[in-house]
XYZ file of C-alpha atoms in Angstrom:
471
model
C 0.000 0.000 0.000
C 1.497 3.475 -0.827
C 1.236 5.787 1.689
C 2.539 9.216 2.928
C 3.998 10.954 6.153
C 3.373 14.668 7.021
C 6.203 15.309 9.325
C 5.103 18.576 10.923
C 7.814 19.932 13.009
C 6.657 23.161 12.045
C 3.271 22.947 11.514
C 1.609 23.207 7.700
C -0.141 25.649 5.770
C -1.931 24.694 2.056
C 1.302 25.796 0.351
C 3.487 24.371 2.122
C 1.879 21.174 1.706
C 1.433 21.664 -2.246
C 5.325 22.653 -2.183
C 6.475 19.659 -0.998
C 3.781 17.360 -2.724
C 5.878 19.197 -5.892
C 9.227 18.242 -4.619
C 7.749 14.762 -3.694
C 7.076 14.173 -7.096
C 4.184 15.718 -8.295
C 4.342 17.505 -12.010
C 3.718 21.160 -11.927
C 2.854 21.100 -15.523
C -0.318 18.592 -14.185
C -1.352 20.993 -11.653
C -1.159 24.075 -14.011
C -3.307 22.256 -16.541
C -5.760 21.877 -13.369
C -5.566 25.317 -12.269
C -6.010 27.077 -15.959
C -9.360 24.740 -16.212
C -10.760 26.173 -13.202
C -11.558 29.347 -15.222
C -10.097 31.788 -12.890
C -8.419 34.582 -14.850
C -4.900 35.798 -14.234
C -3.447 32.660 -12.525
C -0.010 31.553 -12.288
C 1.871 29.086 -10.270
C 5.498 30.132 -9.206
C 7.662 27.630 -8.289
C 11.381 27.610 -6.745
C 13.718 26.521 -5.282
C 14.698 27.830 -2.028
C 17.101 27.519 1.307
C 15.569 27.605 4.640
C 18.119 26.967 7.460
C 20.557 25.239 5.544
C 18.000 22.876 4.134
C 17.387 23.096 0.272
C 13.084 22.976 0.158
C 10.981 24.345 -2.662
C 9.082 27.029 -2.837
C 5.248 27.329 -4.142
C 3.524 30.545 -4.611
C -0.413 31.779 -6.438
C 0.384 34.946 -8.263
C -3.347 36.122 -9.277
C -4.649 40.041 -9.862
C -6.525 41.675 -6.682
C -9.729 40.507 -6.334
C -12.619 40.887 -3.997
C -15.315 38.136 -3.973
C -17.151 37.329 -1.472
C -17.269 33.175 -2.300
C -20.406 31.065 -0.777
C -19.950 26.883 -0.992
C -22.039 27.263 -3.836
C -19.306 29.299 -5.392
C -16.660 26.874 -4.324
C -18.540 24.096 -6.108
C -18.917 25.468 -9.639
C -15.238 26.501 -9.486
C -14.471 22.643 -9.333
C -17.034 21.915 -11.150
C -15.453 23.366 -14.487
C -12.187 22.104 -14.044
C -10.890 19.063 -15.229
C -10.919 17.147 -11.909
C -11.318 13.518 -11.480
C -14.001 12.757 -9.353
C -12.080 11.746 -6.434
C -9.824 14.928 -6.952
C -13.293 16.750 -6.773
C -14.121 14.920 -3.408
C -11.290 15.560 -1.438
C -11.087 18.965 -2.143
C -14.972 19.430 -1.079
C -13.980 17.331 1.717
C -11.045 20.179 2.515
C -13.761 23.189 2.273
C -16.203 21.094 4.039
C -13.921 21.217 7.374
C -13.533 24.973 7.111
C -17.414 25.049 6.608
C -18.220 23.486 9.614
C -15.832 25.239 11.768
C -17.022 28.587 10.385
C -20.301 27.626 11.007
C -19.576 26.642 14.237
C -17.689 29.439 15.265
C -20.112 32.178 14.187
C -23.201 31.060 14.893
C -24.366 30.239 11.955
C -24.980 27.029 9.946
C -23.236 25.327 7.102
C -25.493 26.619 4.269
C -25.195 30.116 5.357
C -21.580 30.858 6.438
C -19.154 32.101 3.967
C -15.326 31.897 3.174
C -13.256 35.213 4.279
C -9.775 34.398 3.095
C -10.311 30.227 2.223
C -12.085 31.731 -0.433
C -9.748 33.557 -2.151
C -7.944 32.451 -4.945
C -4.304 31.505 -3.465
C -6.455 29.128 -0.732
C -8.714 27.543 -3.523
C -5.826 26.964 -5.618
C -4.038 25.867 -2.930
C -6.512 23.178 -1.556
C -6.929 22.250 -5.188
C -3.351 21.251 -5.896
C -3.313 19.541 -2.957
C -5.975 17.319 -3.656
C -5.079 16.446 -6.718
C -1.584 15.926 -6.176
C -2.093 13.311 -3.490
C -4.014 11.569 -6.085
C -1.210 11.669 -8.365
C 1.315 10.552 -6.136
C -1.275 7.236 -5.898
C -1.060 7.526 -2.194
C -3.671 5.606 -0.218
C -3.117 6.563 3.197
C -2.286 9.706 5.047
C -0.235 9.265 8.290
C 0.958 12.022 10.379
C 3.056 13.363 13.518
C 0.923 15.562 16.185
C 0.243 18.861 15.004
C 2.121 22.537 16.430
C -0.320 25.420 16.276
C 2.443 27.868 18.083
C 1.475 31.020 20.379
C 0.862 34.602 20.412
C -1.425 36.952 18.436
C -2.514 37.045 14.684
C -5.108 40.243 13.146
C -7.518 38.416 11.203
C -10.448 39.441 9.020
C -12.617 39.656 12.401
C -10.142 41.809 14.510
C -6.836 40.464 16.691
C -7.078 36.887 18.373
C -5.368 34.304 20.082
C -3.015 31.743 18.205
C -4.599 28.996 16.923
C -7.391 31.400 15.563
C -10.722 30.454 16.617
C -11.712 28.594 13.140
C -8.129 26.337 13.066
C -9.439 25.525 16.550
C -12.583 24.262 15.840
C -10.829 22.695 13.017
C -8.455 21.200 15.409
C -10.460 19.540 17.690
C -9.771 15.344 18.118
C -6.355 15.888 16.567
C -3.161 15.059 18.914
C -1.156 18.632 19.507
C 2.184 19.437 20.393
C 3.616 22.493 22.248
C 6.418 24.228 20.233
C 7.562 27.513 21.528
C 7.158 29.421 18.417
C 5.593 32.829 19.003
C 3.277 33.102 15.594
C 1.088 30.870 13.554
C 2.813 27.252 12.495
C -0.503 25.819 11.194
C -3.034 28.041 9.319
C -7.206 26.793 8.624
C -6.470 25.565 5.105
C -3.332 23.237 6.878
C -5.192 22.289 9.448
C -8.190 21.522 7.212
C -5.869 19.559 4.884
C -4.611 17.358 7.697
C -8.425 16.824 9.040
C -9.778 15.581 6.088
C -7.058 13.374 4.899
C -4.989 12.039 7.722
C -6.059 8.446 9.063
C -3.486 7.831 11.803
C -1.294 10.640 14.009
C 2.093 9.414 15.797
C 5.558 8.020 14.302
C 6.286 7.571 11.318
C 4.545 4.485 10.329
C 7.075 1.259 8.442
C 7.675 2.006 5.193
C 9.646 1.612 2.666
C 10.771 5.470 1.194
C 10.606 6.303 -2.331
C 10.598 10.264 -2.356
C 10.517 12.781 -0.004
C 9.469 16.638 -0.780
C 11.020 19.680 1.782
C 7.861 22.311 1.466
C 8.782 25.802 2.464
C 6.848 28.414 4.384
C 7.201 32.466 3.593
C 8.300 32.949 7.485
C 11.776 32.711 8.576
C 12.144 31.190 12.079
C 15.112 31.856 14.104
C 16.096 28.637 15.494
C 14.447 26.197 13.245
C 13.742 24.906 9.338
C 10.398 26.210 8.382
C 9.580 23.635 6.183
C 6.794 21.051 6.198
C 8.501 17.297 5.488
C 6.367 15.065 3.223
C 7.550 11.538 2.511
C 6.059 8.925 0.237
C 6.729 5.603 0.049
C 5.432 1.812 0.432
C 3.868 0.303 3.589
C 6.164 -2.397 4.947
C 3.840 -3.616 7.130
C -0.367 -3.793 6.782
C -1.703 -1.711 9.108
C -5.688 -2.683 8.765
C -5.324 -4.701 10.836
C -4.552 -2.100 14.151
C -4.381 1.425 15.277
C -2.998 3.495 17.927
C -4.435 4.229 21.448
C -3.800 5.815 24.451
C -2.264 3.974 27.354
C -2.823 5.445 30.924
C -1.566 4.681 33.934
C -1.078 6.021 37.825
C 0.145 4.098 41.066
C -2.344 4.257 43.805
C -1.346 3.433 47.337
C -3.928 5.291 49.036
C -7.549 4.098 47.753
C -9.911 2.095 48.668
C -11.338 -0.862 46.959
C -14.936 0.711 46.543
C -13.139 4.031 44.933
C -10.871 1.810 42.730
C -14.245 -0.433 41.120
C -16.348 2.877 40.887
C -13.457 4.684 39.210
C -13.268 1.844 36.608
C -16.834 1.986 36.185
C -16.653 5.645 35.209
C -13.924 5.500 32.927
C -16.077 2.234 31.191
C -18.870 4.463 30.509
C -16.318 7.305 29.223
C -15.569 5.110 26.590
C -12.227 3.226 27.695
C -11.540 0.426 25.889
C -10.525 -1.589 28.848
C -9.422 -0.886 32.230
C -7.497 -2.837 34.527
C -5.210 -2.920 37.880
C -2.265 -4.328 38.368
C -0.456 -4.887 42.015
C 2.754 -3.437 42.819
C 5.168 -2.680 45.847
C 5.742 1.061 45.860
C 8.020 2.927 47.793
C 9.156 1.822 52.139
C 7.417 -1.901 51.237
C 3.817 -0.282 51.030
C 1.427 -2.389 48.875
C -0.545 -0.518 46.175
C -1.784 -0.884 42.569
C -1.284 0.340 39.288
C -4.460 1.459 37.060
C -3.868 1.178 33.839
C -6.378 2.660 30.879
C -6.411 2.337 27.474
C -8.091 4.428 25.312
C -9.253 5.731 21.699
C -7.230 8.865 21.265
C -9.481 11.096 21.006
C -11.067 10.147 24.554
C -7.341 10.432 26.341
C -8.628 13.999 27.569
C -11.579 12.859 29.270
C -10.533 9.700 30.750
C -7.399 11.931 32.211
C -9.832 14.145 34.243
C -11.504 10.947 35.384
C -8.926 9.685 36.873
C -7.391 12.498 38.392
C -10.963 13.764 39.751
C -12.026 9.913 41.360
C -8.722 8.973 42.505
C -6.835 12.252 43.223
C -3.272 10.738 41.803
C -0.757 13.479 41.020
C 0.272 12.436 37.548
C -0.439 10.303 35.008
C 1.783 8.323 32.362
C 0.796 8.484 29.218
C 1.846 6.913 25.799
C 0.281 6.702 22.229
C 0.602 2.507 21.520
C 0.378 0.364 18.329
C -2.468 -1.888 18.933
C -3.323 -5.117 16.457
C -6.826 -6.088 16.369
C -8.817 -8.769 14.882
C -11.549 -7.824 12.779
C -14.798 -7.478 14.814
C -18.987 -7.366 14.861
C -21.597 -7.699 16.999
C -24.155 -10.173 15.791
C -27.023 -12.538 17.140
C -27.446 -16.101 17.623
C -30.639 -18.294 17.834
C -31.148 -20.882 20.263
C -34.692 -22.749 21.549
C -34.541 -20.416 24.297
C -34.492 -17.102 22.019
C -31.786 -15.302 20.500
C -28.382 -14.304 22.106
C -26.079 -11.164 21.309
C -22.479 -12.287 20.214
C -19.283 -10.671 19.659
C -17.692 -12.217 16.293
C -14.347 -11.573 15.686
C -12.277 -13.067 12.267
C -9.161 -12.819 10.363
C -9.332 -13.363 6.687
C -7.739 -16.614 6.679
C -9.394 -17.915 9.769
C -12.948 -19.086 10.305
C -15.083 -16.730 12.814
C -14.846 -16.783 16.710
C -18.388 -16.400 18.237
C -18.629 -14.976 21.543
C -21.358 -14.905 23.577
C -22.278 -11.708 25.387
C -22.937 -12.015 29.129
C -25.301 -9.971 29.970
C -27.543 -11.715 27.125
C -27.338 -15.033 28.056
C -27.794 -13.583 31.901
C -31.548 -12.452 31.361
C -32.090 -15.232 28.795
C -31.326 -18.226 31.405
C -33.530 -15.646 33.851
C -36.193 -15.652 31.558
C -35.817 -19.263 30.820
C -35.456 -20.829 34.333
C -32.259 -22.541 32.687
C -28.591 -23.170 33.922
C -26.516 -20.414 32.265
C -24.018 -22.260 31.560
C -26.412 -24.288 29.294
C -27.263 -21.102 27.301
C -23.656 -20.599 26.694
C -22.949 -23.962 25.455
C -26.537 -23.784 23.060
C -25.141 -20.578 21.843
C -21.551 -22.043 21.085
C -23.407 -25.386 19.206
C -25.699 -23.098 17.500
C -22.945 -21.243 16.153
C -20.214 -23.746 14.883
C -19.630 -24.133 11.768
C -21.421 -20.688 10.712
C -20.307 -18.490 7.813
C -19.954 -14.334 8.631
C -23.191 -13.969 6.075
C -24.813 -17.162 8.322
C -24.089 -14.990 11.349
C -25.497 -11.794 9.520
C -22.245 -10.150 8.766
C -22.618 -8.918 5.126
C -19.577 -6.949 4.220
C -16.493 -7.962 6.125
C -14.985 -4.541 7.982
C -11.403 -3.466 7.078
C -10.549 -3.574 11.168
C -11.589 -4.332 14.398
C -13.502 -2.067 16.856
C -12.066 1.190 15.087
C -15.064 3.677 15.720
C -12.095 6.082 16.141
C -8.425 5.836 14.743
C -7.293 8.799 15.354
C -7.800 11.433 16.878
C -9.988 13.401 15.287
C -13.628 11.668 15.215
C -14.559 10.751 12.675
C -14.347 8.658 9.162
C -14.045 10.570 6.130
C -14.650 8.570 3.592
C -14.228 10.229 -0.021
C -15.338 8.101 -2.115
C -12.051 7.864 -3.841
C -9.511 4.914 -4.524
C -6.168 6.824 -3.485
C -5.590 9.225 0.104
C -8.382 6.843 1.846
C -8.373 9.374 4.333
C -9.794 7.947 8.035
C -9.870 4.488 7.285
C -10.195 4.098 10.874
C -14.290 4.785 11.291
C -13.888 7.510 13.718
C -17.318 7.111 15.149
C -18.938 9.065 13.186
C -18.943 8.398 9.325
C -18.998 11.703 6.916
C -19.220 10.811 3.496
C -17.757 14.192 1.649
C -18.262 12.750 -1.467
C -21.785 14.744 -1.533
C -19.627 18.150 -1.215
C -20.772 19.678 2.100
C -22.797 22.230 1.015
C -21.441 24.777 3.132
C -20.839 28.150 2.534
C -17.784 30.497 3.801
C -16.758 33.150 0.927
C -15.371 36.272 1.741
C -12.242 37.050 0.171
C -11.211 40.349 1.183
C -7.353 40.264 0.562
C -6.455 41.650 4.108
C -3.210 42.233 4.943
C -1.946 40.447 7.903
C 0.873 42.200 8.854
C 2.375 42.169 12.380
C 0.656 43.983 14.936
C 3.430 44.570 17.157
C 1.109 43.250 20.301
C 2.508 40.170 19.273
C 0.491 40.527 16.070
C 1.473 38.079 13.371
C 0.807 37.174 9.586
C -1.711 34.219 9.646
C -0.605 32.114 7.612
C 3.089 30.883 7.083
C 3.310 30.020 4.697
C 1.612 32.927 2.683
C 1.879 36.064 4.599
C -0.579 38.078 2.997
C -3.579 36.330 3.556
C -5.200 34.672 7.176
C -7.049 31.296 5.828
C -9.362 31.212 8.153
């Protein structure tokens, strides 16, 4: 499987990302062929070749005439509409707006069909998001992995007045996605980056195995004083299948001072949070005295929430935490029929083994209640009942990819694009958005601002183009 590795030391803006997609690979020629269909007048793709810290990156920039349109969703879709976009180029860029949309529409009270683009919807962003759709596409890859995301500190005038770093839409944007702290006073990742890395990314962490066949250095406008600013892309082949897992939090604190009726209701709390298992573990701690270690795992997005649990129930002091590979089986939830009634089961299945039915507890429970039967004679109908069953017999119609993945990543949910390559969120974050219909959302508003420094620790907003705030 080819896939692809945003390495975002320095955060990532939409040119940034097309720059190194370019130096990755991808022909400018294709993407200028792109562009000119799109039927915007004026507009021309620079490309160079620059230095930034000693490392030799490359340089992409949208020269276009001034322009002020104010650009709806609706606007945004005929653009695409007219150029000559594959259809799964087509869907991953509406996928790209539609993250903007909803933030937007989130942040100013508004909904999807109303808002409008300010500076996503001028023509550097749309070309921008554009090239970067497509040129994933060309590079054939099929899944997006990358490192948590910097958002840096300070102040940044945008096209609603002065605000805290990450601006209020990158934010909302932001939301589900692992961040890092990097002491970098002004804006590392801009909406349209942020956006990018929302829609397409499946998996944040490491750098997954992989076999490297190109790598592209894209370069920001901004010059930082201690570090590259350059976004890292590399490409390459999969060494090892990862459908077949995913990464989730592990959790743990030493308790010596808790009682046992603390400890199970503790558990029981971070159960109903969502953690996908919870355990304890004794241990001598320090002068001989006997205590236990809780332990938590959970989907990444949830490692927030199950933190304040535990420091709320059990009043710890600190808590280890780790991101951790985890393989998985693939996994359903199903029903079996015995004389007594039916039975919920868990079915689990590789794709060169035959199913594994178990049955659920709390089913057979109120069944042999019901019943006035043993319950271990329910469990051993259920098991009879069930041998020998195919995953259609057991009413499993499509086989999933992977295991128990409403999640995978950080960010909630499953974008699924309806395309063949950059198979963004193949994880089924727990809540499936198909942007192949094109989010009909609306944010417009291209005002050209300029975003110069407003020495209150005022900075450019984006980047990796300084004239413009993609919010």
């Amino acid at each position: 499987m080819r896939v692809a590795y945003l390495d975002t030391a320095v955060g990532i803006s939409g040119d940034m990302t097309v720059s190194a997609l370019i130096e990755a690979g991808v022909s400018v020629d294709a993407l200028r062929d792109v562009v000119n269909s799109l039927g915007i007048d004026g507009v021309e793709l620079e490309v160079s070749k620059v230095i930034k810290m000693g490392f030799s990156s490359t340089h992409f920039v949208v020269k276009h005439p001034p322009q002020h349109a104010h650009r709806h969703m609706s606007d945004i879709r005929a653009i695409l509409d007219r150029g000559k976009l594959t259809p799964r180029q087509k869907a991953v860029a509406l996928a790209i707006f539609g993250e903007i949309a909803i933030a937007e529409a989130k942040v100013h009270g508004t909904t999807v069909d109303h808002v409008h683009f300010h500076e996503v919807g001028a023509i550097d962003s749309i070309v921008d998001i554009v090239c970067a759709a497509v040129g994933f596409d060309l590079l054939g890859v099929e899944k997006i992995y990358c490192s948590p995301i910097p958002t840096g500190y300070g102040r940044i005038k945008i096209d609603h007045g002065v605000c805290s770093i990450p601006a209020p839409a990158t934010a909302e944007i932001l939301k589900g996605i692992p961040l890092v702290d990097v002491r970098v006073e002004g804006e590392l990742t801009t909406p349209t980056g942020a956006a990018i890395v929302k829609a397409l990314v499946s998996q944040f962490g490491p750098m997954p195995a992989m076999k490297i066949s190109s790598i592209g250095y894209g370069a920001g406008t901004k010059n930082w004083p201690d570090r590259a600013n350059v976004l890292r892309l590399l490409v390459g082949e999969a060494t090892v299948a990862r459908s077949s897992g995913d990464q989730v939090w592990l959790l743990e604190t030493n308790l010596d001072d808790i009682t046992g009726e603390v400890l199970g209701y503790t558990q029981e709390r971070l159960l109903e949070a969502g953690a996908l298992d919870v355990y304890t573990t004794p241990i001598s701690m320090k002068k001989g005295r006997p205590g236990v270690m809780l332990s938590v795992i959970g989907r990444l997005e949830d490692g927030t929430s199950l933190e304040e649990i535990i420091f709320r129930e059990t009043k710890t002091l600190g808590i280890r935490r780790q991101i951790i590979d985890r393989a998985t089986q693939n996994r359903a939830k199903g029903k079996v029929a015995t004389k007594w009634g039916e039975v919920d089961v868990k079915i689990s299945w590789s794709n060169d083994h035959n199913p594994v039915v178990t049955p659920e507890y709390d089913s057979c429970r109120e069944l042999a209640k019901s019943s006035s039967v043993p319950l271990h004679e329910v469990y051993a109908a259920v098991t009879t009942a069930a041998q020998g069953l195919s995953l259609e017999q057991l009413g499993i119609k499509q086989k999933p990819k992977s295991s128990d993945h409403s999640h995978d990543h950080s960010h909630s949910h499953s974008h699924d694009h309806s395309h063949d390559h950059v198979h963004s969120h193949d994880h089924s974050h727990s809540h499936d958005k198909d942007h192949s219909h094109s989010h009909d959302k609306d944010h417009s508003h291209d005002h050209s601002h300029d975003h110069s420094h407003d020495h209150g620790h005022s900075h450019d907003h984006d980047h990796g183009k300084g004239h413009r705030h993609d919010h």
